[in-house]
């Protein structure tokens, strides 16, 4: 029978024989008018339509696991359904209805457009627009509905009771897309006692592309992932497997590092170019494949070659395992805040220039919050990042320091923060007016929208207590209470002064792992072997090493000292008798 679609022509006892394509329909003209129960055993390669003039039909399988109606088609939502119910008073029982087309387009499995339809113990499977719950009043009981995006859509008025909604989204696809036009329409979806679960394999596509971006009145081409700056967020759950297919369309060879993620016996997915892998050449792809094991919280990813991480970075959000709550008050909503740095000129040129002179690279032209410097900078007002909050609610901010070099203070005017997690490790919560965050570090804080509704600046500025010039201007974003007009001037927070060493030490001293029964700090207590390392950092000219012979300071280059012979603690910057190894030789 193949491509033919099957219409139900009469009140019928529908007898579907076991086996492919053999479909016998016994019309029962003598059967009771309102009762038409089909015993459906298996339908493969058939589309089923119950037309509008055939109400009171029941399709019933013995067991949804082996009563499968399947049809593979993509296209407009009214064309592709495997099963279309246009009649009223339809009942479906113990059926699997699926459209296996996959991820690349709309593919409806079940369309329900008749009034008073009910489905019991059914499985409805596809990816996009799985269940077109189109029009009428419907009831779904104990059904399993699977899809990737908008997988329950339409404008019906439906009750889903004790159903299981399973997302197989490859990124962050919506479960429902109810599309009533106005709030006065009496349609909508109600979910009662339903579960939501998601696939354990999360797939992402990262396309490395060059894009022109403008900040501080300067436009320049930057390297991005999927044209986004910052790049896309990786959402996973603890225990998930992640596959990120990185395809490089830029003129740089490239690799991506999953910062802070534990790669147990899986070094080839870690990302540092020339260390665990060859960089991905222009025009090539590489799929990073890793499991998220024993970690939950915020981490991030970034390019791991040259200085491309200046623009190639994004957040990794690891949710706790299904059914597990955060070990702190559940936030109403959460936001990612990625702190970064912007140079008006090409970042690779900045590094090359610095190396040529034996100097640290030229300082950045601005710090940024989610790629934006904020309205205290030229040409930046309309690009400011804003989060909208509602009074009385709790928010989780996932703060990531993606700046290349600077430790940053961060604060929100009028609002305290409760630190609950650092680098995907839960901490003993403490409240603070400002945080300090090192490059590469992440910090999760809770905030309460408990102040007079208004607009408040969130601000970041470096901490630097050595006599070095740094980009010390303040990047800002705005925390805005709902309904407050954009014309209200925000209030700036009081950040610690740039050389506030006391604040920095005091803040770091407060960091303690949560160490609860649920999130224990599993520190090995038995030491097998003691190792003693010292690390020195030289800022003085080293005349005995002529190959470098720098006349300026060395800070920001790395020197390891493997024969410790410190004269005294006061000579912190003058380790004597050491052998220096330059770790990060700049690309020549
Ligand atoms: C058929 O169903 C309709 C609507 O529920 C009802 O009014 C009618 O009495 C039923 N007829 C029979 C024969 O059951
Ligand atoms: C349904 O069918 C599946 C697969 O054949 C079988 O494993 C399961 O036990 C059946 N369930 C019931 C309740 O018969
Ligand atoms: C569905 O059809 C598409 C072509 O339209 C094909 O690429 C795909 O492999 C088919 N999927 C299955 C599961 O048959
Ligand atoms: C929801 O999940 C719980 C716990 O995993 C399970 O006991 C329950 O049967 C599930 N309910 C549905 C409707 O899937
Ligand atoms: C960026 O802008 C320059 C000059 O306007 C243009 O030549 C170039 O093609 C643009 N690049 C991209 C990737 O859009
Ligand atoms: C990764 O994506 C590229 C470009 O879309 C594709 O050619 C390649 O087959 C993909 N690799 C894998 C392993 O899916
Ligand atoms: C990329 O790597 C290849 C060899 O692996 C090299 O030939 C090429 O010059 C590199 N491209 C850039 C832009 O560095
Ligand atoms: C991830 O876990 C799955 C399931 O346990 C396993 O099959 C796979 O090999 C693991 N992958 C890696 C990269 O460890
Ligand atoms: C913030 O914390 C400080 C110190 O604990 C406290 O004095 C202040 O009242 C708090 N402010 C708000 C808005 O909760
Ligand atoms: C910021 O740095 C400049 C020099 O780069 C210095 O003149 C200025 O005083 C600094 N501002 C603050 C607040 O430290
Ligand atoms: C911090 O900087 C200010 C000037 O910017 C200076 O007056 C003060 O002495 C510095 N404090 C410390 C502890 O270095
Ligand atoms: C085998 C199976 O899943 N049977 C189900 C058929 O549907 C009824 C509800 O209508 C369930 O109670 C059965 O468990």
Coordinates of N, CA, C and O in Angstrom, one line a residue, residues 19 57 61-62 383 447 514 527:
X19 N 1.5 -7.3 10.7 CA 2.4 -7.3 9.5 C 2.3 -6.0 8.8 O 1.4 -5.2 8.9
X57 N -15.5 7.4 17.0 CA -14.7 6.3 16.6 C -13.6 6.1 17.8 O -13.1 7.1 18.3
X61 N -5.4 0.0 20.8 CA -4.4 -1.1 20.7 C -4.4 -1.9 21.9 O -5.0 -1.6 22.9
X62 N -3.7 -3.0 21.9 CA -3.6 -3.8 23.1 C -2.5 -3.3 24.0 O -2.6 -3.3 25.2
X383 N 23.1 49.4 23.4 CA 23.5 48.0 23.4 C 23.6 47.4 24.8 O 24.1 46.3 25.0
X447 N 20.0 36.7 44.1 CA 19.6 38.1 44.5 C 18.1 38.1 44.7 O 17.4 37.4 44.0
X514 N 30.4 23.6 50.3 CA 29.1 23.4 51.1 C 29.3 22.2 52.0 O 28.9 22.2 53.1
X527 N 47.4 10.7 52.2 CA 48.4 11.2 51.3 C 49.5 10.1 51.0 O 50.1 9.6 51.9

